[in-house]
C-alpha positions as a LaTeX table, in Angstrom:
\begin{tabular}{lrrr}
\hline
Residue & $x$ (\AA) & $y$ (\AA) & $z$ (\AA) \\
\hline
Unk1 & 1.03 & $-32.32$ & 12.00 \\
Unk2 & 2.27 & $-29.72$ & 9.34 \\
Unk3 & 0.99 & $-32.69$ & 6.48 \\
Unk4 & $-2.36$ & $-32.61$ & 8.14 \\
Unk5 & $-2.39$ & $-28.77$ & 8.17 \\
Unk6 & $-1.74$ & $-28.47$ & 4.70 \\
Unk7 & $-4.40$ & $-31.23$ & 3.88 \\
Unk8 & $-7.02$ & $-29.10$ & 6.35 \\
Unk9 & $-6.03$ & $-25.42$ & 6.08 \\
Unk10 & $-7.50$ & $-24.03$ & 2.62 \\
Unk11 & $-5.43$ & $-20.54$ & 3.35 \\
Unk12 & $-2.45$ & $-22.40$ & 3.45 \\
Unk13 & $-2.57$ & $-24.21$ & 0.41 \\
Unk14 & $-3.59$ & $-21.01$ & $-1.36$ \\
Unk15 & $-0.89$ & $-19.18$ & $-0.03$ \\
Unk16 & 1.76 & $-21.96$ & $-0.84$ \\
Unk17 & 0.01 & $-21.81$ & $-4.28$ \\
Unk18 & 0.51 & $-18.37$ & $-4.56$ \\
Unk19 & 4.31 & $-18.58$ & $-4.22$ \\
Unk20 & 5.01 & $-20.92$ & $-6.44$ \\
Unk21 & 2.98 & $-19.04$ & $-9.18$ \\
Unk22 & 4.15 & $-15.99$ & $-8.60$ \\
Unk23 & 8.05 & $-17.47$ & $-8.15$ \\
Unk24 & 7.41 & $-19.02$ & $-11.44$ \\
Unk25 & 5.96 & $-16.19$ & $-13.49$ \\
Unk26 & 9.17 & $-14.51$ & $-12.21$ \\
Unk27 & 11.72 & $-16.85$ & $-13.01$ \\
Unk28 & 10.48 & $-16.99$ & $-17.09$ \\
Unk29 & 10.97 & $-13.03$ & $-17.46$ \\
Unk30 & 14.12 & $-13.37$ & $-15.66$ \\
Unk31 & 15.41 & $-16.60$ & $-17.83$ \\
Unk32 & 13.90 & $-14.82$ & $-20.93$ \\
Unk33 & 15.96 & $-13.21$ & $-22.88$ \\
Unk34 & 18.97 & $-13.40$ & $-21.35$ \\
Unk35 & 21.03 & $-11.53$ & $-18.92$ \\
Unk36 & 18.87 & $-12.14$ & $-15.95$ \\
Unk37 & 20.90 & $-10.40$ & $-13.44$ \\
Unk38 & 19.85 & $-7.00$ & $-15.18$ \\
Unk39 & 16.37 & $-8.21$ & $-15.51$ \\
Unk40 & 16.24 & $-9.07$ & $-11.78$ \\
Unk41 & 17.87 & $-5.63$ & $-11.23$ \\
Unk42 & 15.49 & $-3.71$ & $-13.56$ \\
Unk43 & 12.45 & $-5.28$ & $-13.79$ \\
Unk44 & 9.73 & $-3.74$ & $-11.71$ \\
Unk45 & 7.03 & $-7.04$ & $-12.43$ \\
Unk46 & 9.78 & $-9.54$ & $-11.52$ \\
Unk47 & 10.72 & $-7.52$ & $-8.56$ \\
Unk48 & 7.37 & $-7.48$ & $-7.72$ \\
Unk49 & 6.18 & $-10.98$ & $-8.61$ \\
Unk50 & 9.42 & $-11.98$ & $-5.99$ \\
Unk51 & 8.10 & $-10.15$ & $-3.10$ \\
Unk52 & 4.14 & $-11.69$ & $-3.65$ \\
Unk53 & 5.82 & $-14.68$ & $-3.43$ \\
Unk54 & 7.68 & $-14.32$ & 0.08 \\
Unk55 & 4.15 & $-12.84$ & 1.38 \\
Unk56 & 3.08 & $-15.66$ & 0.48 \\
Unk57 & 5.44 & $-18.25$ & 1.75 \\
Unk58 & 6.18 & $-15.94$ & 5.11 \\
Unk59 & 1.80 & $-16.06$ & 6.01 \\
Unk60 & 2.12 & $-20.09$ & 4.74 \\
Unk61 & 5.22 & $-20.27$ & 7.31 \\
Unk62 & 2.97 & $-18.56$ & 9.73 \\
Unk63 & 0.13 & $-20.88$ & 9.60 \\
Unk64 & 2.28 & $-24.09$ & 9.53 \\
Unk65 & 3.58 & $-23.01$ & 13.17 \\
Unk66 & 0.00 & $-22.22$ & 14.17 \\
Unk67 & $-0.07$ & $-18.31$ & 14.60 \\
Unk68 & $-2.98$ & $-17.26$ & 12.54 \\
Unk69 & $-3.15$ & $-13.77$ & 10.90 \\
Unk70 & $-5.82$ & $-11.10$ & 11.63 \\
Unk71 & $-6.19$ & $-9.35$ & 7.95 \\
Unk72 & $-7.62$ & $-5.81$ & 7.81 \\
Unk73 & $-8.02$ & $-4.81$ & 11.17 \\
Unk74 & $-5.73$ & $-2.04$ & 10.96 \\
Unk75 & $-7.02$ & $-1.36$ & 6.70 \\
Unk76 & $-10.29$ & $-1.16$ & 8.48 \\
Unk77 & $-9.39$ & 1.13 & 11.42 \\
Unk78 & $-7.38$ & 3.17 & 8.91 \\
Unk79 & $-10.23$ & 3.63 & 6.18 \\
Unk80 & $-12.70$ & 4.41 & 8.98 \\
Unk81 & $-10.84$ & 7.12 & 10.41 \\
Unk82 & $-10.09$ & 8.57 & 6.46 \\
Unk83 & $-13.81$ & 8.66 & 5.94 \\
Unk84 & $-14.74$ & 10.19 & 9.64 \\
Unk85 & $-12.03$ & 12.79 & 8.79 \\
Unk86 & $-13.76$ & 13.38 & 5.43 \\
Unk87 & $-17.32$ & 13.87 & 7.43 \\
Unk88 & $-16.16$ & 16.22 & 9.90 \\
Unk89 & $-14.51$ & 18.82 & 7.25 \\
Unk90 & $-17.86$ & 18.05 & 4.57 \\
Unk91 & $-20.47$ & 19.02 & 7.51 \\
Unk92 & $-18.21$ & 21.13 & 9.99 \\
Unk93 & $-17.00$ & 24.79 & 8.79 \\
Unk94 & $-14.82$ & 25.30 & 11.94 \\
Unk95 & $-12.68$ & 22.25 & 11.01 \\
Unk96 & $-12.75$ & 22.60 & 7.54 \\
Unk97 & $-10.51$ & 26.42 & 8.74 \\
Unk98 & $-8.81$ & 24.80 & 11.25 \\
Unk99 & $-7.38$ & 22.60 & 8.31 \\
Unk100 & $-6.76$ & 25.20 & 6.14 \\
Unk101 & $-4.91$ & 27.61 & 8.97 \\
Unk102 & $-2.90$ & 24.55 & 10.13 \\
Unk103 & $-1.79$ & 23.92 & 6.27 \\
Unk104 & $-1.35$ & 27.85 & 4.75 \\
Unk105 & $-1.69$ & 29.87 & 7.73 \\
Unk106 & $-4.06$ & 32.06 & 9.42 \\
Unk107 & $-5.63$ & 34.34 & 7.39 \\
Unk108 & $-4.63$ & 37.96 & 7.04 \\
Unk109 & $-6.22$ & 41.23 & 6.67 \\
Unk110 & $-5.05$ & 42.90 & 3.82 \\
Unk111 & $-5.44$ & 46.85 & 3.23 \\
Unk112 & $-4.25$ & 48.11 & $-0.07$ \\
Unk113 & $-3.08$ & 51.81 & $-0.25$ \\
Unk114 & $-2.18$ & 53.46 & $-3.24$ \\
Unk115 & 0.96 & 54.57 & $-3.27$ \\
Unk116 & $-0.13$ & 57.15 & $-6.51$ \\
Unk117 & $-1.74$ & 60.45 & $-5.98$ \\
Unk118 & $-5.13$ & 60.77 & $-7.12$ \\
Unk119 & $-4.40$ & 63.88 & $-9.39$ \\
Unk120 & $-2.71$ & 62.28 & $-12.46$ \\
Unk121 & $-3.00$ & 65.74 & $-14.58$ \\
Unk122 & 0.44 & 67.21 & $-15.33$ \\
Unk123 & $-0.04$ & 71.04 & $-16.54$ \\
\hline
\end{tabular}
């Protein structure tokens, strides 16, 4: 079955081509130029190249066993509610000081009084 999965499932073999790309791509910077322990330690694109490739094996392990994926559902919900947000304070004026009270505070009256007499004259 997991043969005829890989033969049918386009996802999977993308994924499983993923990881070994991006495995490779980080095992020649780490084998470069030597000490590859520091490289693996330091080097933000091999770190990063490492952990596209266990995304990609982990969803490829994920479809071999059968349980699909939803992508994006929560992207979507999240984007949808940053854009509503964005509405509401653009059109409504009572959010947009709700907002602003909640992050600096309500607003204060402020009434300057000089502390100087008016008369500045001196003889």
């Amino acid at each position: 079955p997991y043969v005829q999965r890989l033969i049918e499932d386009e996802d999977l073999r993308n994924n499983l081509r993923d990881a070994y790309g991006a495995a490779r791509h980080a095992y020649e910077r780490i084998t470069k130029n030597g000490k590859p322990a520091q490289r693996l330690m330091d080097d933000k694109k091999v770190q990063r190249d490492l952990r596209h490739a266990a995304d990609s094996l982990r969803e490829a392990s994920e479809q071999l066993r059968g349980r699909r994926k939803r992508k994006g559902r929560f992207g979507r919900l999240l984007v949808l509610g940053v854009v509503g947000a964005g509405v509401t304070l653009a059109v409504s004026e009572s959010a947009r000081k709700a907002v602003m009270d909640a992050l600096f505070g309500a607003e204060e009256e402020f009434e300057y009084t000089s502390t100087t007499s008016g008369n500045s004259g001196g003889a």
